[in-house]
Coordinates of C-alpha atoms in Angstrom, one line a residue:
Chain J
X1 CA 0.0 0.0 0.0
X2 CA 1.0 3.3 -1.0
X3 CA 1.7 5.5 2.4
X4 CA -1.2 7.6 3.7
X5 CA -0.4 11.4 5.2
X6 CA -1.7 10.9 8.9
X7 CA -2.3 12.9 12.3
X8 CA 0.2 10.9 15.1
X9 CA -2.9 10.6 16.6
X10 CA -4.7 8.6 14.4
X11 CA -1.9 7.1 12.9
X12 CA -1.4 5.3 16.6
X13 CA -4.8 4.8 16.8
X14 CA -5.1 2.9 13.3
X15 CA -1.9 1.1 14.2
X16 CA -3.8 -0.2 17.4
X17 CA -6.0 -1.3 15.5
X18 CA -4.5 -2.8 13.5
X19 CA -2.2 -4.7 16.1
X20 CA -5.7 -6.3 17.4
X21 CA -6.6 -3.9 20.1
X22 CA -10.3 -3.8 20.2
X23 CA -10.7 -2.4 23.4
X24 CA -10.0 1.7 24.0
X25 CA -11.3 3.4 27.0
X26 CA -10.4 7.3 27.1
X27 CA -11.5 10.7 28.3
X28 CA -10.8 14.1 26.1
X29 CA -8.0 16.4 26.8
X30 CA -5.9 18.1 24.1
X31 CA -3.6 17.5 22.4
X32 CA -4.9 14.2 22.0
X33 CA -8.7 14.2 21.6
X34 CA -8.8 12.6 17.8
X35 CA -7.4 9.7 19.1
X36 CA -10.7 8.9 20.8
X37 CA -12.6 10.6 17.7
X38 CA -10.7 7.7 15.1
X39 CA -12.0 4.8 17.6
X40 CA -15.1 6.0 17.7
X41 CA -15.6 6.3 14.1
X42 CA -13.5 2.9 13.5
X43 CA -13.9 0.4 16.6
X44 CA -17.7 0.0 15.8
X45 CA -16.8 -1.3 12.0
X46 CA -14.2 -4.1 13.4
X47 CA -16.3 -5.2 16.1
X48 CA -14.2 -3.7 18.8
X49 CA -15.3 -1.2 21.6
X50 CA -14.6 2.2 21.7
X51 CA -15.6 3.5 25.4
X52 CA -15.2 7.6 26.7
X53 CA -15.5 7.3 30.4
X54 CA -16.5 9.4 32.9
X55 CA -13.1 10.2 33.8
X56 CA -9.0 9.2 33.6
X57 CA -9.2 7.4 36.3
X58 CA -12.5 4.9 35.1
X59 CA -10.9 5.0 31.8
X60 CA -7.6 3.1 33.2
X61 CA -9.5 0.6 35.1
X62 CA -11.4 -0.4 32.3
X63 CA -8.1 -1.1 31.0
X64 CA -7.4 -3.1 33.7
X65 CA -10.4 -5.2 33.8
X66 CA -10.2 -5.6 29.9
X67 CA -6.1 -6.8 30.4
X68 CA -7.4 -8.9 33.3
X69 CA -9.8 -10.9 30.8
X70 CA -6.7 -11.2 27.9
X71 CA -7.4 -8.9 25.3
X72 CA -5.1 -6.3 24.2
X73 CA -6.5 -3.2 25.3
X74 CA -5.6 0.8 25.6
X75 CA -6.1 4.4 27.1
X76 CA -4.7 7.6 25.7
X77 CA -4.3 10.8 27.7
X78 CA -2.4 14.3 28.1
X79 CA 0.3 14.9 31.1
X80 CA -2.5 16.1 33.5
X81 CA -4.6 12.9 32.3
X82 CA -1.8 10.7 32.7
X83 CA -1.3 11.2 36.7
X84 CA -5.0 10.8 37.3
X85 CA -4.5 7.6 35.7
X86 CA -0.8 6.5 37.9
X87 CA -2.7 4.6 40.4
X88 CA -4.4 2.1 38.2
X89 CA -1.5 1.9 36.1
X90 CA 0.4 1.0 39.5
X91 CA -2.4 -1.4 40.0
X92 CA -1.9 -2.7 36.8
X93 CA 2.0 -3.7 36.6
X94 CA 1.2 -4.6 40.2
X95 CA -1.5 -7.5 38.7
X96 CA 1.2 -8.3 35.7
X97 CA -1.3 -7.1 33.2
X98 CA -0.3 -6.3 29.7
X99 CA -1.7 -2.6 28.1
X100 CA -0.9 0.0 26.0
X101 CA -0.9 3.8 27.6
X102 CA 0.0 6.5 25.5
X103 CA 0.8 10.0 26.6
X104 CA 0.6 13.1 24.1
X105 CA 2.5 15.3 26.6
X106 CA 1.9 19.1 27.4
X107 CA 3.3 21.9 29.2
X108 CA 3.0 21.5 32.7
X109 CA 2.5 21.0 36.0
X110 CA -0.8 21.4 36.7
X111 CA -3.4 21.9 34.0
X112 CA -0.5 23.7 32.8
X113 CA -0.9 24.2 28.8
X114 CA -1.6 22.6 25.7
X115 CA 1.3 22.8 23.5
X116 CA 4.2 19.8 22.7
X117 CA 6.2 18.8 25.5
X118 CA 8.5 15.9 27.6
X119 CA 7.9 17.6 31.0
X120 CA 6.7 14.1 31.6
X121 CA 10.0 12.1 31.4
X122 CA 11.0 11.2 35.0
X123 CA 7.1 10.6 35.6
X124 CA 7.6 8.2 32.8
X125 CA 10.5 6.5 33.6
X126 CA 11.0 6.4 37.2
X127 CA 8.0 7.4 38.5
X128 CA 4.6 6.2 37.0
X129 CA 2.6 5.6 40.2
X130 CA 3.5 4.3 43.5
X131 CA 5.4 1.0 44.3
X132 CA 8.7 -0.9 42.8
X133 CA 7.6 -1.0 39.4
X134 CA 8.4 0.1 35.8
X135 CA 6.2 0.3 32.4
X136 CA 8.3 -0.2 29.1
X137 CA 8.6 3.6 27.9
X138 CA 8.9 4.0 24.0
X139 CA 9.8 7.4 22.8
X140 CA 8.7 8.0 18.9
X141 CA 10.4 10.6 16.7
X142 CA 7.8 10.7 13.6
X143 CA 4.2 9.7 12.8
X144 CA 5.3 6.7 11.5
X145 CA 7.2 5.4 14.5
X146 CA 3.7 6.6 16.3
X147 CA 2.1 3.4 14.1
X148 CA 5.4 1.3 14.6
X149 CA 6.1 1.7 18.4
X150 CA 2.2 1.4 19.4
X151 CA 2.6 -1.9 17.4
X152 CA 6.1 -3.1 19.1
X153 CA 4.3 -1.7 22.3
X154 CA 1.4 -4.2 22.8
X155 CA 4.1 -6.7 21.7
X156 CA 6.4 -6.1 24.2
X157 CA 3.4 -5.9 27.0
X158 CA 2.4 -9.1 25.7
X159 CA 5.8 -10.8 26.2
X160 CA 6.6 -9.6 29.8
X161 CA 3.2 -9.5 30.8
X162 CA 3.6 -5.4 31.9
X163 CA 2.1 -2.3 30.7
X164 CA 4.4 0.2 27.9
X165 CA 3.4 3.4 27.5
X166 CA 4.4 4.9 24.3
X167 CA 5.8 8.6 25.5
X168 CA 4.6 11.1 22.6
X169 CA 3.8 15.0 22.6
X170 CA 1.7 17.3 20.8
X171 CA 3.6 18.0 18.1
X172 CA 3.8 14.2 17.2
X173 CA 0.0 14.0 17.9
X174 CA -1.2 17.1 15.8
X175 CA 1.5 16.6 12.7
X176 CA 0.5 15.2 9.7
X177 CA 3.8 13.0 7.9
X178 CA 3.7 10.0 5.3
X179 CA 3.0 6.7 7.4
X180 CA 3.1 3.3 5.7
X181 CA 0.7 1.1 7.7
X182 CA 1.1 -2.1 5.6
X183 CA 3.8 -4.0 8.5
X184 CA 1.5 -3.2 11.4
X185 CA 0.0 -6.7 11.9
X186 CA -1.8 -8.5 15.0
X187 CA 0.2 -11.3 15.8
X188 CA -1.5 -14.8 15.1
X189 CA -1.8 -16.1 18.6
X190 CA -0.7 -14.5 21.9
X191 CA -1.5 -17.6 24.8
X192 CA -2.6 -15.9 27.7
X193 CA -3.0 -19.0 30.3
X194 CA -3.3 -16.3 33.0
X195 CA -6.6 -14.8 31.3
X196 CA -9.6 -14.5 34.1
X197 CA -11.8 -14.6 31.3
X198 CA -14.4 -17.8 32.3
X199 CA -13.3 -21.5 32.4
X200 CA -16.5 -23.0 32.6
X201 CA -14.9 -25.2 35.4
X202 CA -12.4 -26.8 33.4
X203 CA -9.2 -25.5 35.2
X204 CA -8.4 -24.5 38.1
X205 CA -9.7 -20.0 38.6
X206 CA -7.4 -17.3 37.5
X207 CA -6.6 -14.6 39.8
X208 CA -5.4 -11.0 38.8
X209 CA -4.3 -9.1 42.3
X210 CA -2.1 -6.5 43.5
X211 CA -3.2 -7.1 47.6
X212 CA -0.3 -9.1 49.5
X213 CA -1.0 -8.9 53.3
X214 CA 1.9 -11.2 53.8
X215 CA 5.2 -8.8 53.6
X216 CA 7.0 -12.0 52.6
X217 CA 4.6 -12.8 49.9
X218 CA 4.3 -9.6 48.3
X219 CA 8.1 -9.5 48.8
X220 CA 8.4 -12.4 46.8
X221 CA 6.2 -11.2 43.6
X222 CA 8.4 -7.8 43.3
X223 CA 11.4 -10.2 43.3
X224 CA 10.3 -12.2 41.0
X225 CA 8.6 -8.9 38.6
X226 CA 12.1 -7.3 38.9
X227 CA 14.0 -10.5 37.7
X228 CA 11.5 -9.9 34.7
X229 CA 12.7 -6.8 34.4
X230 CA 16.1 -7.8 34.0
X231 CA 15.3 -9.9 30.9
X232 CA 13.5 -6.9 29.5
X233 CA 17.0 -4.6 30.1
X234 CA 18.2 -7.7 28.4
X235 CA 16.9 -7.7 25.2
X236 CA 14.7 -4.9 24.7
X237 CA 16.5 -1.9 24.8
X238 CA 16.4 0.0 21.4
X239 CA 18.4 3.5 20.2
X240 CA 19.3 4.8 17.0
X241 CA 23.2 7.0 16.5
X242 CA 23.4 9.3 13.9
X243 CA 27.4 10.3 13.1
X244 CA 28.5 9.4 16.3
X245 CA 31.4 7.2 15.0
X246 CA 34.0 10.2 14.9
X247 CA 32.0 12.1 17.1
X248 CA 33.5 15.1 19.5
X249 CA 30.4 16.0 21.1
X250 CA 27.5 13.8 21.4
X251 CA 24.1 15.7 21.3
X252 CA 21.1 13.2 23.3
X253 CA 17.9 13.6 22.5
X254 CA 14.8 11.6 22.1
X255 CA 11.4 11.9 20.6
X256 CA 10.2 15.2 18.6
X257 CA 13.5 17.0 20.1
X258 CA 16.0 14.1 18.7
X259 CA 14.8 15.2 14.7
X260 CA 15.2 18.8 15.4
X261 CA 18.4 18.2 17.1
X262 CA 19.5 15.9 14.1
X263 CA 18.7 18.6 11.5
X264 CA 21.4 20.8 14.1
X265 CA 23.9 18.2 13.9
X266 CA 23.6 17.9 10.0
X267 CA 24.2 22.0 9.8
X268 CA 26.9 21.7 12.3
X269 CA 28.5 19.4 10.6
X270 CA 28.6 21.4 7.5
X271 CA 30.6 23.7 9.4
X272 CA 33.3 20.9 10.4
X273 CA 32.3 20.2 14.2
X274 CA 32.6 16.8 14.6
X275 CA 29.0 15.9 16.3
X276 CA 26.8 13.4 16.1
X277 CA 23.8 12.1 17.6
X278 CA 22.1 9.6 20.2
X279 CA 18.3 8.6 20.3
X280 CA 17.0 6.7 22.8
X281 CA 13.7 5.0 21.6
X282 CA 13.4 3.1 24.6
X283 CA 13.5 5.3 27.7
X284 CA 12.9 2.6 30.0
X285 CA 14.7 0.6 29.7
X286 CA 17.3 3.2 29.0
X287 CA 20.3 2.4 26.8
X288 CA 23.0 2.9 29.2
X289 CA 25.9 0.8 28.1
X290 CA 25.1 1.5 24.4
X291 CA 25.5 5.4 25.3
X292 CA 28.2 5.2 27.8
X293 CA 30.5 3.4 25.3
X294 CA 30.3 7.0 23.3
X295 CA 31.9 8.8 26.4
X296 CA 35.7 6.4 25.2
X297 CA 36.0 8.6 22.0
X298 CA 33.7 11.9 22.9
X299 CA 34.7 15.0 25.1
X300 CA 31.6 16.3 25.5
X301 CA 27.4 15.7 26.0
X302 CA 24.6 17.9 25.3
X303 CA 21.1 16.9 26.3
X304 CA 17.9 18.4 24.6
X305 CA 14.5 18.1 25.8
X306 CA 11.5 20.3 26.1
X307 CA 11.4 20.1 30.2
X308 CA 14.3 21.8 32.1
X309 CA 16.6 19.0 32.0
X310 CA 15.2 15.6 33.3
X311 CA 17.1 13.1 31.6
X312 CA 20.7 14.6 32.3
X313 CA 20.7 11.9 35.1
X314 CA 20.6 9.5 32.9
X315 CA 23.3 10.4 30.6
X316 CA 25.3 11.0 33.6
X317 CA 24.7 7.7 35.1
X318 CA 25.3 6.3 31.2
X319 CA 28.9 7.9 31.1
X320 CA 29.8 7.7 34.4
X321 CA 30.1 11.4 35.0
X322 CA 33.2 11.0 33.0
X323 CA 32.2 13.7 30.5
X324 CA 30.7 17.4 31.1
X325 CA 27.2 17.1 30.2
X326 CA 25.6 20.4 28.8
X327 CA 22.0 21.3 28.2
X328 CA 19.7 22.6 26.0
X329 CA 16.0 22.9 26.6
X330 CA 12.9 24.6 26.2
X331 CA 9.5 24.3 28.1
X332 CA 5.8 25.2 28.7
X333 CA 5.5 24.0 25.3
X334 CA 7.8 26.0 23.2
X335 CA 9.5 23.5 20.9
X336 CA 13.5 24.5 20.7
X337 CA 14.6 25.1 17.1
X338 CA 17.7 23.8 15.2
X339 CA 19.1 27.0 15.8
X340 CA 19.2 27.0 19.3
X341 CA 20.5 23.6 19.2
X342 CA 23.2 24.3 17.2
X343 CA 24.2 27.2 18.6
X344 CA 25.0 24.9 22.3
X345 CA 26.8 22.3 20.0
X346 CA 28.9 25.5 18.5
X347 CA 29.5 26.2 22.8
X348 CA 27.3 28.3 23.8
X349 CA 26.0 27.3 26.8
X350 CA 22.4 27.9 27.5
Chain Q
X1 CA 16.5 21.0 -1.0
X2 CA 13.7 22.1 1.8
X3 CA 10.4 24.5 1.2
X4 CA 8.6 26.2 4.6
X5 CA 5.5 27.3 3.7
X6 CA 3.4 29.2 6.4
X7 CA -0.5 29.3 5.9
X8 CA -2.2 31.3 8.5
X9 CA -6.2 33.1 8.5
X10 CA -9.1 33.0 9.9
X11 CA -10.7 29.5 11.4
X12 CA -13.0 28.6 8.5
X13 CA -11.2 29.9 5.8
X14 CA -9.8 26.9 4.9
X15 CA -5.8 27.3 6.1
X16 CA -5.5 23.6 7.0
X17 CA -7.3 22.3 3.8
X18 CA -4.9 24.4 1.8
X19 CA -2.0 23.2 3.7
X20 CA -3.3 19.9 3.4
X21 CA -3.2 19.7 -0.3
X22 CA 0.4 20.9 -0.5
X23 CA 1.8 18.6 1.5
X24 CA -0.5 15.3 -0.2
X25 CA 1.2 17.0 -3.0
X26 CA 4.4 16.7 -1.8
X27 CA 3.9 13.3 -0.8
X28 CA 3.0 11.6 -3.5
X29 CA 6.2 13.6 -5.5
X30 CA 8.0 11.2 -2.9
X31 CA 8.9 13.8 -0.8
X32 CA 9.3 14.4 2.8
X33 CA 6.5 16.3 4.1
X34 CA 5.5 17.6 7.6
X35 CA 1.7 19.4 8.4
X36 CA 1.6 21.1 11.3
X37 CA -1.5 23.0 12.7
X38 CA -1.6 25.5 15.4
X39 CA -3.9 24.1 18.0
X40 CA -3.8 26.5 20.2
X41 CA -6.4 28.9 22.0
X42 CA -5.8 31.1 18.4
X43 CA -7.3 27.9 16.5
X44 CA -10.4 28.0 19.0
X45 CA -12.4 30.9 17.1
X46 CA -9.3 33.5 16.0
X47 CA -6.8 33.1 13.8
X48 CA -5.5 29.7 12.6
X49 CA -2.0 28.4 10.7
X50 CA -0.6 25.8 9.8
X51 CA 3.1 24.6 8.9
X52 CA 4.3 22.6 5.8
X53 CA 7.5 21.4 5.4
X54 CA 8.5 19.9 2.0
X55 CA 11.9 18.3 1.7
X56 CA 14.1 15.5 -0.6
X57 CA 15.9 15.5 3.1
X58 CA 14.4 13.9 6.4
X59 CA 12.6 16.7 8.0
X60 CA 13.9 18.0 11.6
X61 CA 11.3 20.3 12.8
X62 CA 8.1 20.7 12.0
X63 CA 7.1 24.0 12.7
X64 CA 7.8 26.8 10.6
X65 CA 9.4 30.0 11.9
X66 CA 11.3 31.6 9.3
X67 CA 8.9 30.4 6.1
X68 CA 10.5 30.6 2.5
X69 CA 6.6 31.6 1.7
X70 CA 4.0 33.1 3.4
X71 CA 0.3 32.8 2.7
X72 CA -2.1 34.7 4.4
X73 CA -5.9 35.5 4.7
X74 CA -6.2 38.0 6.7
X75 CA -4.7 41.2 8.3
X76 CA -3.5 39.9 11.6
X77 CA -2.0 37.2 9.9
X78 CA 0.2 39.4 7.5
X79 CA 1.1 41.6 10.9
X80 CA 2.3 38.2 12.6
X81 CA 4.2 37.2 10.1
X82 CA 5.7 39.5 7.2
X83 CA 8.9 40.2 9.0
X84 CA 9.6 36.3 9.3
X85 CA 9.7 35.7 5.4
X86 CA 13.2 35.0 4.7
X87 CA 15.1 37.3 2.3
X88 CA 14.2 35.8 -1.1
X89 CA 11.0 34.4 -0.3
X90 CA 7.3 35.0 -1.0
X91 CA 4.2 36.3 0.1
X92 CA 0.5 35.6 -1.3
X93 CA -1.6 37.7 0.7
X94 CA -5.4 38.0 -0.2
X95 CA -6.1 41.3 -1.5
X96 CA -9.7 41.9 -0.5
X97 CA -9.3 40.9 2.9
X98 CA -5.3 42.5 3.7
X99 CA -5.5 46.3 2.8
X100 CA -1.7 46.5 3.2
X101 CA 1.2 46.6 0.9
X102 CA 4.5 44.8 2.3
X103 CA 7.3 46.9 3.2
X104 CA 10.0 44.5 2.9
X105 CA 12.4 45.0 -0.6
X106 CA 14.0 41.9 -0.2
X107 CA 10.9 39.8 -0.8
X108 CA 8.1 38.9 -3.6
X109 CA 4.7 39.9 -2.9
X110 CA 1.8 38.8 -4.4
X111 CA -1.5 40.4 -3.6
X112 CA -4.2 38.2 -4.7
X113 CA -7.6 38.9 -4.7
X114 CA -8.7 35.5 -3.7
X115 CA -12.1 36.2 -1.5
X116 CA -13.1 39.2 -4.1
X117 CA -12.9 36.6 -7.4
X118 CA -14.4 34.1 -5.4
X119 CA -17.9 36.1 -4.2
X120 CA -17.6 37.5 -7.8
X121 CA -17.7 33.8 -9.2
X122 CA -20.3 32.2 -6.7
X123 CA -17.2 30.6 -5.3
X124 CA -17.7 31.6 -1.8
X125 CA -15.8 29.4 0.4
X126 CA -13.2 28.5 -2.1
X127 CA -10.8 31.2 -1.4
X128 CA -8.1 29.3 -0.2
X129 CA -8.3 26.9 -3.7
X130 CA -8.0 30.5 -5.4
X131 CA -4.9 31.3 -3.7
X132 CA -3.5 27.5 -4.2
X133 CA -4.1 28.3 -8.1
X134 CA -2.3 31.2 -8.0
X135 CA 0.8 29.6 -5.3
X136 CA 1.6 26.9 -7.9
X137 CA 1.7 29.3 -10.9
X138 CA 3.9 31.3 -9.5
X139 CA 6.6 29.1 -7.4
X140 CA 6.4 26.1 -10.1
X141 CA 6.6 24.3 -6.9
X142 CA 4.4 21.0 -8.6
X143 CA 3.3 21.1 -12.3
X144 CA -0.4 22.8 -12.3
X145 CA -2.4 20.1 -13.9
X146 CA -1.1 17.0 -11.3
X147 CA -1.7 19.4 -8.0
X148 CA -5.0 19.7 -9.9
X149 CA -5.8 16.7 -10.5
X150 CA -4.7 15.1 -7.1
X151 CA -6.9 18.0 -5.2
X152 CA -10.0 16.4 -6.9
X153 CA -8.9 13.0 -6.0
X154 CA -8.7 14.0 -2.7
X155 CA -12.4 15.2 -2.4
X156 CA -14.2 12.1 -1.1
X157 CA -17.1 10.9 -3.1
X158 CA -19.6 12.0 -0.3
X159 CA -18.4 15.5 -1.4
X160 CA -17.9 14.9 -5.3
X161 CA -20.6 17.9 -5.9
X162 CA -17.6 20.1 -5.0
X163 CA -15.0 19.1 -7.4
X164 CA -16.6 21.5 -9.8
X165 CA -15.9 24.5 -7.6
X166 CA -13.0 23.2 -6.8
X167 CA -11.4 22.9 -10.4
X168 CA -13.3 26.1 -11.2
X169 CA -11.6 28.1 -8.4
X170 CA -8.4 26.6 -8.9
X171 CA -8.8 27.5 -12.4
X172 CA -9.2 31.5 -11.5
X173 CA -6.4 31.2 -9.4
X174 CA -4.2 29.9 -12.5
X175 CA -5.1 33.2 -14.0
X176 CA -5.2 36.5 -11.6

């Protein structure tokens, strides 16, 4: 098929769809309101539900009951959406249910505003609801990693039986790009034995739960979730380097930010600095080693977001704090420009 | 080689259709194209825009701040915006609607009299397929007849009683 020119938003949508969710529960909020408008229109025709709760917080349960009963199902929300809906997504990785969340961040705190941000990041990756627990955290850069990563998303839950949230903002929501939806497939069969969804007395009852009275019991299930978690640091993690072979300075940057910040690299390198680039498309888990092996050859780390700086930990921790690491950021929801970014590669320190 | 083009009017005059067809255009060239609304409180009633970004390179950002053309619809919209057309570029500001001249040297302006031709024509509405006439005669940016022909496949057949206006407004553009 030829590619389609698509919002983000209903490019993931479609690419939900398309990987067999047939279940999306959600409650309006820009940036991200068309992605409820495609399910509505859509879900009815392929037999699936399309649901707009009363709230964030209903919406995430329904989630949560649909995981419980084995079918792949999703909620979509903006930054102040997505902390009404931490505790059931705590509840969720605390029942080992798979589910697809997808945030279109905005400016915040609070109801803060409605234009593209990551303000969300450490909420993201270190911090989605109470509890030891961690979601997979996919970062997409275009409209058509929107359709791609919602797919690899729900694949990845499937696997290690945990929610992902696909970490987006409003620019990637609202923009229209090229998107080829011809590889996003359902898979044939995903075996679910843990499925509470009726056994007509032929097995013994499945039980979802997060409630462990017992320290040593609920001990035992956070042990046994974080050895998971180990096989997902394992195998999952996922970046992209542009020119960092004979890199000088490295520039980091994930999501909307890491395209603007490549277009900076490209003009600095026309102007000889030897720069390149590093992309994290999984932020969790986050591609330490991968990165810190740059820090052998480079001198120098810049790190661009649109929040005031949350993932300079992370690099830091990557490198071993054996490289200055710079920054360069905008927030509230103004998106940083190629110029900005180039002028911090060129040394200007902002 | 890269092309910003910055659309920006009133809600309702049909900015994001416009910018719409430009970059469909684009994309079925095989270029890289980006389509980028504002969706802000100014697209909730006041004035709306709307970034395209057409490119043989991947694009970085999407939003356009210093456009290589300008389109606008209406006078707030030229204010916003005329000083932010790089040297070189283009304006096509509708005529009936902007009573200003530009007062930049290094630039092209076109003043278009897109809403006037298209009351005159009982084209109201089609404005912004006026001014798209007119845009590709004038920067050669897609040969006329193709970016014709692909607006009308574009118009879904629940709306196939506009294709006549359309091609008949796109057709007056071709010619102010």
């Amino acid at each position: 098929m030829a590619k389609v020119l698509m919002k983000g938003n209903e490019a993931v949508a479609e690419a939900a769809i398309r990987s067999g969710c047939r279940h999306y529960f959600g409650y309006p909020i820009t940036p991200q309101t068309e992605i409820a408008e495609y399910m509505a229109k859509r879900m009815p025709k392929v037999g699936g539900l399309c649901l707009q709760a009363e709230s964030e917080i209903s919406a995430i349960n329904m989630v949560m009951g649909a995981a419980s009963a084995g079918v792949r199902a999703m909620t979509s929300s903006s930054s102040p959406g997505i902390s009404l809906k931490c505790e059931g997504i705590s509840y969720i990785a605390g029942c080992d249910l798979p589910c697809l969340i997808l945030n279109v961040q905005r400016g915040g705190p609070g109801l803060g505003g409605i234009q593209p941000a990551q303000s969300d990041y450490w909420q993201a990756t270190k911090a989605m609801g109470h509890g030891d627990l961690h979601l997979i955290v996919l970062a997409p850069s275009s409209v058509q990693e929107m359709a791609s990563l919602a797919n690899k998303a729900f694949d990845l839950a499937d696997k290690y039986r945990m929610p992902a949230m696909l970490l987006a903002d409003g620019a990637l929501g609202q923009m229209m790009e090229p998107v080829d939806l011809d590889g996003i497939k359902a898979p044939e069969a995903v075996c679910k034995p843990w499925a509470t969804c009726g056994h007509d007395g032929k097995r013994k009852k499945n039980i979802t739960n997060s409630l462990y009275i017992n320290p040593d019991d609920l001990e035992k299930t956070v042990i046994e979730r974080f050895a998971r978690y180990e096989t997902v640091k394992a195998n999952e993690i996922m970046y992209e380097e542009y020119l960092t072979e004979d890199a000088d300075i490295v520039v980091v940057a994930y999501g909307i930010t890491a395209r603007i910040c490549r277009s900076a690299v490209a003009m600095a390198r026309a102007q000889g600095v030897k720069v390149g680039l590093f992309r994290p498309i999984t932020l969790w888990p986050y591609p330490y080693e991968a990165l810190g092996r740059l820090a052998d050859t480079a001198s120098r780390f810049i790190v661009s977001e649109l929040n005031m700086g949350q993932m300079i930990d992370d690099v830091k921790i990557a490198i071993n704090c054996r490289r200055p690491v710079d920054f360069c950021g905008r927030t509230g929801g103004v998106l940083l420009t190629p110029e900005e970014i180039l002028n911090a590669i060129l040394g200007g320190k902002k | 080689m890269t092309y910003n083009i910055l659309i920006a009017g009133f809600g309702g005059q049909g900015v994001l259709f416009a910018a719409k067809q430009i970059a469909s255009a684009g994309m079925a060239l095989g270029k890289n194209v980006t389509w980028l609304p504002s969706y802000g409180p100014e697209s909730r009633g006041g004035t709306s825009n709307c970034s395209v970004v057409i490119s043989d390179e991947e694009i970085g950002s999407p939003l356009v701040i210093k456009p290589d053309c300008l389109i606008v619809f209406n006078l707030p919209s030229f204010e916003k915006f005329e000083q932010s057309v790089k040297p070189g570029g283009v304006i096509f500001s509708d005529s009936s609607l902007v009573d200003r001249k530009s007062t930049r040297e290094d630039i092209t302006v076109h003043y278009v009299p897109a809403s006037g031709a298209a009351s005159d024509n009982n084209l109201t509405g089609f404005a912004n397929v006026i001014m798209l006439g007119k845009f590709i005669k004038e920067t050669g940016l897609f040969d006329s007849e193709k970016f014709l022909n692909h607006l009308i496949d574009n118009i879904p057949p629940s709306r196939a009683a506009l294709i006549d206006k359309n091609r008949s407004a796109y057709t007056i553009g071709s010619g102010l």
